[in-house]
PDB file of C-alpha atoms in Angstrom:
ATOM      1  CA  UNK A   1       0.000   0.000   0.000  1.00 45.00           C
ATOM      2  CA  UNK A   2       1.504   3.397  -0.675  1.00 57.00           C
ATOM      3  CA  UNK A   3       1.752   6.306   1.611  1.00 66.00           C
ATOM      4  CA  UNK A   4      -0.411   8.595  -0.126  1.00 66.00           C
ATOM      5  CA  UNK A   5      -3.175   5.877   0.625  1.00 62.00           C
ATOM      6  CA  UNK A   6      -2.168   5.484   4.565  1.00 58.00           C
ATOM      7  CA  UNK A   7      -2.599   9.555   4.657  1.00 63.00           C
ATOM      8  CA  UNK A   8      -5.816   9.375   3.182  1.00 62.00           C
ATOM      9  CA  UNK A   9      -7.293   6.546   5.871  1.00 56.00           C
ATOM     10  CA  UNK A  10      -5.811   8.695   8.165  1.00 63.00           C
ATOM     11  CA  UNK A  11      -7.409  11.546   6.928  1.00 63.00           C
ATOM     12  CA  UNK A  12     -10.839   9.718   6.911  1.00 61.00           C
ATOM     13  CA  UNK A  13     -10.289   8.713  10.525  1.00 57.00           C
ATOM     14  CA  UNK A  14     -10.014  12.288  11.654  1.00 61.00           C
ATOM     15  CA  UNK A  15     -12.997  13.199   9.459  1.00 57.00           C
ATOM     16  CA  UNK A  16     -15.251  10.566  11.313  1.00 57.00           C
ATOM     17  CA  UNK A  17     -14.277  11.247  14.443  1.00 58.00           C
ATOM     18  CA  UNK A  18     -12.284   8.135  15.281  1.00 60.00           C
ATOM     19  CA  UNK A  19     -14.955   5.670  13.123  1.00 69.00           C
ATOM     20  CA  UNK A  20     -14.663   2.031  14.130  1.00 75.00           C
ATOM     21  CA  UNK A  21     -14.666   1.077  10.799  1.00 77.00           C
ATOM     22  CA  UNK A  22     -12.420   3.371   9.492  1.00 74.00           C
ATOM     23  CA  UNK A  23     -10.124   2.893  12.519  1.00 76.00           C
ATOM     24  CA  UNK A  24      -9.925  -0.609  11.990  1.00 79.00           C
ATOM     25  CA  UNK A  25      -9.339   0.093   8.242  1.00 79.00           C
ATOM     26  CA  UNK A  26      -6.249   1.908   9.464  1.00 76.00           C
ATOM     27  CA  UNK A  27      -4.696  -0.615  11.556  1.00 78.00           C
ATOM     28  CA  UNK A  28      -5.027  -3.507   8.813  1.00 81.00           C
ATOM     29  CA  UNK A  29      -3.506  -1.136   6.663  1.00 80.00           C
ATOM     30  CA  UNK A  30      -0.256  -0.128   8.577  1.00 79.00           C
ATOM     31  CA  UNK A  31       0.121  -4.110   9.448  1.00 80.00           C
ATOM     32  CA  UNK A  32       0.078  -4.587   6.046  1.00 80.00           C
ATOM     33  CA  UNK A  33       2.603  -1.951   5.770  1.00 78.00           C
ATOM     34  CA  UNK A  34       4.977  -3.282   7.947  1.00 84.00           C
ATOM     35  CA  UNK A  35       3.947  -0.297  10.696  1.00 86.00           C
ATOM     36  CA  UNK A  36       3.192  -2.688  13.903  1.00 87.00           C
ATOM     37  CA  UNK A  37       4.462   0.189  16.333  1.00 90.00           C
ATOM     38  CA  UNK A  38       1.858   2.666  14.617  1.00 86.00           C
ATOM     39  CA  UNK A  39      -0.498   0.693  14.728  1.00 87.00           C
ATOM     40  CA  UNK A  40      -0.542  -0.230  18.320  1.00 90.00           C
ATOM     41  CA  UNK A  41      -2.533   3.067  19.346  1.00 89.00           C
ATOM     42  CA  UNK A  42      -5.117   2.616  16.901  1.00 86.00           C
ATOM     43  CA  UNK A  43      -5.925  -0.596  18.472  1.00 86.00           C
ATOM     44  CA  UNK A  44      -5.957   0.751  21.476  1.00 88.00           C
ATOM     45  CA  UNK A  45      -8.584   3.058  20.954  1.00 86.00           C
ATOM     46  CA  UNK A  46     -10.578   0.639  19.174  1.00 84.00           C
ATOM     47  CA  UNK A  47     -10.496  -1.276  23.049  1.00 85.00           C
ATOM     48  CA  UNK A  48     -11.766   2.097  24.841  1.00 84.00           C
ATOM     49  CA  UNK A  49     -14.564   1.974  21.756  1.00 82.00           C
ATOM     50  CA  UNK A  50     -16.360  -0.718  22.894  1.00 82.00           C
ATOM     51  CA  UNK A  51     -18.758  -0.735  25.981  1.00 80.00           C
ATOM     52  CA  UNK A  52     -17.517  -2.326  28.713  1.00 77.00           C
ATOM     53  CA  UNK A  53     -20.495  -4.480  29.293  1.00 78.00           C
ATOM     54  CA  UNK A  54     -19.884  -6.076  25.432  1.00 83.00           C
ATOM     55  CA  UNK A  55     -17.006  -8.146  27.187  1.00 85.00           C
ATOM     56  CA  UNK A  56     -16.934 -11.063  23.923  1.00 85.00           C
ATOM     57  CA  UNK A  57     -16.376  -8.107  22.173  1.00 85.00           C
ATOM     58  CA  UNK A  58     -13.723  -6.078  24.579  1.00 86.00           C
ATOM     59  CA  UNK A  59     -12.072  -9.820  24.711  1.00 88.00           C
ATOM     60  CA  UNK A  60     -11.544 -10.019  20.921  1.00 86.00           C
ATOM     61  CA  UNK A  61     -10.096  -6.518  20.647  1.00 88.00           C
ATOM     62  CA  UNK A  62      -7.433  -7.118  23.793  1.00 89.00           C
ATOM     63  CA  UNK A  63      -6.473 -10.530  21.553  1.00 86.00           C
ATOM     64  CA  UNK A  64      -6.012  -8.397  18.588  1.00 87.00           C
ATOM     65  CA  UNK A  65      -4.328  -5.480  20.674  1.00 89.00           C
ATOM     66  CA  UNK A  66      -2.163  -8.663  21.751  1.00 88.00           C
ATOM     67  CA  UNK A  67      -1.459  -9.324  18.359  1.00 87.00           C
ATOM     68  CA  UNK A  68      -0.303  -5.989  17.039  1.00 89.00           C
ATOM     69  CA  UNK A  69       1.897  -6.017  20.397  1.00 90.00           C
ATOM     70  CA  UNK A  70       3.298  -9.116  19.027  1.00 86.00           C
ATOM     71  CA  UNK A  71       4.262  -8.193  15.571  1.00 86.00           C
ATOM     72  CA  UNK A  72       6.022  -4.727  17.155  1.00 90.00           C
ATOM     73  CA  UNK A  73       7.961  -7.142  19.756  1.00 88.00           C
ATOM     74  CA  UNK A  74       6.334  -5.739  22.921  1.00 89.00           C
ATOM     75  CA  UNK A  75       6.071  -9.578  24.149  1.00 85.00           C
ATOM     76  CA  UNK A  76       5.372  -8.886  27.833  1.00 86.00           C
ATOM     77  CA  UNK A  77       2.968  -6.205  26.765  1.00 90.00           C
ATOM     78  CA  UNK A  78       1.526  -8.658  24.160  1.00 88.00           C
ATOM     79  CA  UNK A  79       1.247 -11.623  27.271  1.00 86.00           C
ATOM     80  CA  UNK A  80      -0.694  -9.055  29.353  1.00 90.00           C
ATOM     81  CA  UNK A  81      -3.079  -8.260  26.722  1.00 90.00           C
ATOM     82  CA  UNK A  82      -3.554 -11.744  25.993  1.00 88.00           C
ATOM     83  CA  UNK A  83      -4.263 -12.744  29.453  1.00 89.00           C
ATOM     84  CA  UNK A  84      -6.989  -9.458  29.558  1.00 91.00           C
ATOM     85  CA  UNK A  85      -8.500 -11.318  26.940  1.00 90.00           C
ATOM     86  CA  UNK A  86      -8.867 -14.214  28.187  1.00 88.00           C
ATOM     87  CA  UNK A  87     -10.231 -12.614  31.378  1.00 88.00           C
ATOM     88  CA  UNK A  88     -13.028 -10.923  29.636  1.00 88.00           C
ATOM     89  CA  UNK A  89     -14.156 -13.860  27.983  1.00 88.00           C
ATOM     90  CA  UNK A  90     -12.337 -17.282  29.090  1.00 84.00           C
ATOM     91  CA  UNK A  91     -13.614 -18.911  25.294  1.00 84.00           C
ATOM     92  CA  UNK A  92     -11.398 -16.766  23.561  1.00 86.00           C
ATOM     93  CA  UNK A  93      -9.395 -19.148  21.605  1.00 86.00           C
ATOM     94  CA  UNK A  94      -7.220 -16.733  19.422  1.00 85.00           C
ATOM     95  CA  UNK A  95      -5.993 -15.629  22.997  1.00 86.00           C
ATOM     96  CA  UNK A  96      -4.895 -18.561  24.515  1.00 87.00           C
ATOM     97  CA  UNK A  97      -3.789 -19.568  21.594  1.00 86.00           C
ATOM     98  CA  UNK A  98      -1.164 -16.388  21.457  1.00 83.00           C
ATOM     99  CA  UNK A  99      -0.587 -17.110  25.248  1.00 85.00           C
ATOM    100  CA  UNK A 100       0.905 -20.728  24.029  1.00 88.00           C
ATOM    101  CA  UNK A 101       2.527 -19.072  21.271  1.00 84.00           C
ATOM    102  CA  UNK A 102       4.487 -16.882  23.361  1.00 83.00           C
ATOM    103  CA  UNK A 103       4.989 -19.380  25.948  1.00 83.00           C
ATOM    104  CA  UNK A 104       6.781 -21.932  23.849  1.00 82.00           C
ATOM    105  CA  UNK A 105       9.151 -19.361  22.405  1.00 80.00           C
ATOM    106  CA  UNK A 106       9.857 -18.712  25.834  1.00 78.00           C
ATOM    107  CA  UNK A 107      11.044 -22.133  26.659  1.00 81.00           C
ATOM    108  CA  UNK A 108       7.739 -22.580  28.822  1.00 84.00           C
ATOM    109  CA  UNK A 109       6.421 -25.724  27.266  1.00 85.00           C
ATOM    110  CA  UNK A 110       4.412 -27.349  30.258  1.00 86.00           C
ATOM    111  CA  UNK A 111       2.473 -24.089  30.250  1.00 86.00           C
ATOM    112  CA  UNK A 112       2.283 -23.768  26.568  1.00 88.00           C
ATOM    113  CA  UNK A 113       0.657 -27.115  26.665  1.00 90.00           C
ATOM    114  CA  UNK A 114      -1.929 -26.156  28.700  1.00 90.00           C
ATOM    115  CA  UNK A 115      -2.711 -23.075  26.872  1.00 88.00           C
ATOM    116  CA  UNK A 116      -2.917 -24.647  23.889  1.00 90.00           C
ATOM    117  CA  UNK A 117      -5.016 -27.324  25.026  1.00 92.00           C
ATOM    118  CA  UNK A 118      -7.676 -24.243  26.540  1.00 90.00           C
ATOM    119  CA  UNK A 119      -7.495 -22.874  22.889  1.00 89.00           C
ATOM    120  CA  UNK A 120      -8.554 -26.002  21.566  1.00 92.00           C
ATOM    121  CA  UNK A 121     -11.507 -26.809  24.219  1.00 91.00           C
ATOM    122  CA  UNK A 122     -12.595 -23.239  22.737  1.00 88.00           C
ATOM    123  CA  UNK A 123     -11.462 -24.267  19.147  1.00 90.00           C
ATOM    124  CA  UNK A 124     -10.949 -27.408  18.070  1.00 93.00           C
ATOM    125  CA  UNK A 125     -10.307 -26.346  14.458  1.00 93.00           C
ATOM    126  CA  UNK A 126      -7.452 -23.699  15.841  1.00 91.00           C
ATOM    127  CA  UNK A 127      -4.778 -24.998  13.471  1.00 93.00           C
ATOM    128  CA  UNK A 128      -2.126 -22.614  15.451  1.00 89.00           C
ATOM    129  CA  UNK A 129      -2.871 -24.261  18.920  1.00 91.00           C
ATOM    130  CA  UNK A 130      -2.212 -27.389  17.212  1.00 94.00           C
ATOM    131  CA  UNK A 131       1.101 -26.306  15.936  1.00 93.00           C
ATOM    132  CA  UNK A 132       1.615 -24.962  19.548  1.00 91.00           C
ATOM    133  CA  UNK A 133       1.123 -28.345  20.788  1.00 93.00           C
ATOM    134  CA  UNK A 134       2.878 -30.187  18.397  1.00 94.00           C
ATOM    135  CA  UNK A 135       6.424 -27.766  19.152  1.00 92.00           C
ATOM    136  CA  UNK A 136       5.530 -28.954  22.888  1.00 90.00           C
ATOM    137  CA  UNK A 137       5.152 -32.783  22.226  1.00 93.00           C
ATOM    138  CA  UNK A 138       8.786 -32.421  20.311  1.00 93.00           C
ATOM    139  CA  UNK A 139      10.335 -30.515  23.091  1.00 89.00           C
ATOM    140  CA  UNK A 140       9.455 -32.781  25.128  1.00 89.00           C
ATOM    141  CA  UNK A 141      10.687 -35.688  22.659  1.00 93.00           C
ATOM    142  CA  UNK A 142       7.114 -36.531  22.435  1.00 94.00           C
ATOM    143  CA  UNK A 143       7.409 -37.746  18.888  1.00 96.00           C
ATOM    144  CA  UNK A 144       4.154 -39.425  18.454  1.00 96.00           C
ATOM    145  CA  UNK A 145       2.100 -37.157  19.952  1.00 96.00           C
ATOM    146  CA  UNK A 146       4.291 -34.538  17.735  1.00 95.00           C
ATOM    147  CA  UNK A 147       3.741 -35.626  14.691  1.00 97.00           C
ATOM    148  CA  UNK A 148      -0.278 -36.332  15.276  1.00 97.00           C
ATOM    149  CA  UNK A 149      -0.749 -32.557  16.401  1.00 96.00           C
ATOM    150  CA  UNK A 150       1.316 -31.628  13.122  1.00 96.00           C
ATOM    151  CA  UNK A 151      -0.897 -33.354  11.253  1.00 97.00           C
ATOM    152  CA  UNK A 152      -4.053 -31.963  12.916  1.00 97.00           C
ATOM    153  CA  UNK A 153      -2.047 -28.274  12.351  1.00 96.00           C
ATOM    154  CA  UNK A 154      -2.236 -29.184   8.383  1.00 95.00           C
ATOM    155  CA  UNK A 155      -5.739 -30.350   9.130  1.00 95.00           C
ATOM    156  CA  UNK A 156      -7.312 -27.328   9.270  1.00 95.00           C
ATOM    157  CA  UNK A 157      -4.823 -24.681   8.193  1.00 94.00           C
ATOM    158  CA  UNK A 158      -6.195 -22.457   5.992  1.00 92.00           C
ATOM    159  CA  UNK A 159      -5.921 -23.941   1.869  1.00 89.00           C
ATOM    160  CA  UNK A 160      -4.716 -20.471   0.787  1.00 87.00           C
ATOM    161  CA  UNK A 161      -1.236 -20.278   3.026  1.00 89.00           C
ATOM    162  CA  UNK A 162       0.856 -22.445   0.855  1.00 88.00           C
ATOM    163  CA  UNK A 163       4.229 -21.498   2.619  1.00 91.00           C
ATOM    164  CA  UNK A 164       2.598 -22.398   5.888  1.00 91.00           C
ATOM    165  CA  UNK A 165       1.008 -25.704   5.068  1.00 93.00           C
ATOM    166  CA  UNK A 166       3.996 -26.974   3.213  1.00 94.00           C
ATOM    167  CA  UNK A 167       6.251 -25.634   6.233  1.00 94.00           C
ATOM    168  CA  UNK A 168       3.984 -27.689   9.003  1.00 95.00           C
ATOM    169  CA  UNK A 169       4.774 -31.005   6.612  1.00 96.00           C
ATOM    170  CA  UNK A 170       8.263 -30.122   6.366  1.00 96.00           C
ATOM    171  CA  UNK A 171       8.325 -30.309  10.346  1.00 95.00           C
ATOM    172  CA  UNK A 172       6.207 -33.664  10.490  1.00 96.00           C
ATOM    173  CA  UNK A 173       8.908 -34.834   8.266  1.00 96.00           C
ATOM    174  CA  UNK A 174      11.560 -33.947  10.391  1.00 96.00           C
ATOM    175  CA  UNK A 175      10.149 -35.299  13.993  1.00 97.00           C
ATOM    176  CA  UNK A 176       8.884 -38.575  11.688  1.00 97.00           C
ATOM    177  CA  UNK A 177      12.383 -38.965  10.542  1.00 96.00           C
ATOM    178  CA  UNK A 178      13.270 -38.355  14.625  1.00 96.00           C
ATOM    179  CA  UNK A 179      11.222 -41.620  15.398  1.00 96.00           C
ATOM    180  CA  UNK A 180      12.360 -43.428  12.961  1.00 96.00           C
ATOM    181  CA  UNK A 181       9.148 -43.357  10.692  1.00 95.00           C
ATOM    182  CA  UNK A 182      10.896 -43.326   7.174  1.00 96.00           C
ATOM    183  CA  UNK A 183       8.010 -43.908   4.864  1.00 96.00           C
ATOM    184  CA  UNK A 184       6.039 -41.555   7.112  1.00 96.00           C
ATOM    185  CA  UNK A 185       9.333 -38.665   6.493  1.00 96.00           C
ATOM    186  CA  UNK A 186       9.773 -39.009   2.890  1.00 96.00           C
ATOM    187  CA  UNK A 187       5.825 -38.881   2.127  1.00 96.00           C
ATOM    188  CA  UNK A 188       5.295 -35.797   4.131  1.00 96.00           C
ATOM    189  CA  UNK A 189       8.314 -34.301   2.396  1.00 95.00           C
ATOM    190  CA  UNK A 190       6.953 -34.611  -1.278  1.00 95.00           C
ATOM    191  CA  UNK A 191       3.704 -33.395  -0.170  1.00 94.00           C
ATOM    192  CA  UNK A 192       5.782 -30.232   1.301  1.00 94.00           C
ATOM    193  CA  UNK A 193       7.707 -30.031  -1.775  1.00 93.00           C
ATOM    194  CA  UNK A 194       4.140 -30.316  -3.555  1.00 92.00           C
ATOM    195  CA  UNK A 195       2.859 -27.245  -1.624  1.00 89.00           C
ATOM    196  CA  UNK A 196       5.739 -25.357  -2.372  1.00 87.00           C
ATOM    197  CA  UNK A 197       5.439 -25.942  -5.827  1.00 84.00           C
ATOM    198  CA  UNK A 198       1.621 -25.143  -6.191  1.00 70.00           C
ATOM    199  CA  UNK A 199       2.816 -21.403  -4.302  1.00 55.00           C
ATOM    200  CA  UNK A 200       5.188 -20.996  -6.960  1.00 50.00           C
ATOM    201  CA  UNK A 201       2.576 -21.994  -9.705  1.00 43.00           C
ATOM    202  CA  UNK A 202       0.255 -19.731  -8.272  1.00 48.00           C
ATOM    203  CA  UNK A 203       2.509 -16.718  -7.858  1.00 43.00           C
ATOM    204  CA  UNK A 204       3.219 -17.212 -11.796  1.00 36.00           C
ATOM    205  CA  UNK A 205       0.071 -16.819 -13.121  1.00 39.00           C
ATOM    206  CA  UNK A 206      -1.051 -14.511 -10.230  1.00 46.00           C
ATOM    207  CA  UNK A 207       1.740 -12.094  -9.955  1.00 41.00           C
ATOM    208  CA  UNK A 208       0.338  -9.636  -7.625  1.00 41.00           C
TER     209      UNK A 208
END
């Protein structure tokens, strides 16, 4: 997105009087331009927007505040938002989800665990809690259980992210290979490769 177009959302936002919409509009839009630190007080006041009795909805705008906090590397800031979340409304999956996240680049995989495990009793289709639990289960040289949550990951990870898909059957081909599953290592690999490949088809005769 170029600049002239951030100045004009910005523009629109101070011509609405701090819309939701067009606030929200904002935020995706300096994400998307690599502006995480900019963004974080537009989230903010997209929080103090909603009514403090609508806590589902104050929950989902602390996980995305989390979020934002994330990508600008304010990880103790983004682990209290989180857990904000996650008071307000205690089914917020995305949250604990980002909790276990966190956690397990932390080193913390016990807890990880059991965050990802709450994401999933909120989620079951949460392909990133999965992945959360499978980098737990391989810590832990839990190759079994690894590989299954890797697989569950692929599951239900969204058809569109190519890099991602083919990356989470890269890593069940690595922990297979770990327990000695071959067969299991080499067929996860081609369908990697395969994924790759269908990206780079894609980005051919999409170029955009």
């Amino acid at each position: 997105m170029e600049e002239r177009e951030l100045k004009e959302l910005k523009r629109q936002v101070d011509a609405h009087a701090g819309s939701r919409k067009f606030l929200s509009d904002l935020c995706c839009a300096l994400l998307e331009h690599g502006q995480a630190r900019a963004a974080i007080p537009i989230c903010r006041r997209l929080v103090l927007l909603i009514s403090a009795e609508a806590q589902k909805w104050r929950s989902l705008a602390w996980s995305d505040l989390a979020g934002v906090l994330k990508q600008a590397g304010e990880r103790e800031k983004s682990l209290a938002a989180a857990k904000t979340a996650i008071r307000l409304d205690e089914k917020n999956a995305d949250a604990w989800q980002m909790l276990a996240e966190m956690l397990n680049r932390l080193g913390m995989t016990d807890e990880a665990h059991a965050f990802a495990s709450a994401a999933l009793r909120s989620n079951a289709k949460n392909d990133r809690a999965w992945e959360c639990k499978a980098i737990s289960h391989w810590s832990q040289r839990e190759l079994e259980g690894a590989i299954a949550a890797y697989n569950m990951a692929s599951r239900y990870c969204p058809l569109d992210e190519h890099d991602r898909r083919s990356y989470l059957r890269f890593c069940a081909a690595r922990v297979s290979q770990e327990a000695g599953r071959d067969g299991d290592a080499a067929r996860y690999r081609q369908e990697a490769a395969a994924l790759a490949e269908s990206k780079d088809a894609q980005r051919l005769t999409n170029p955009r």
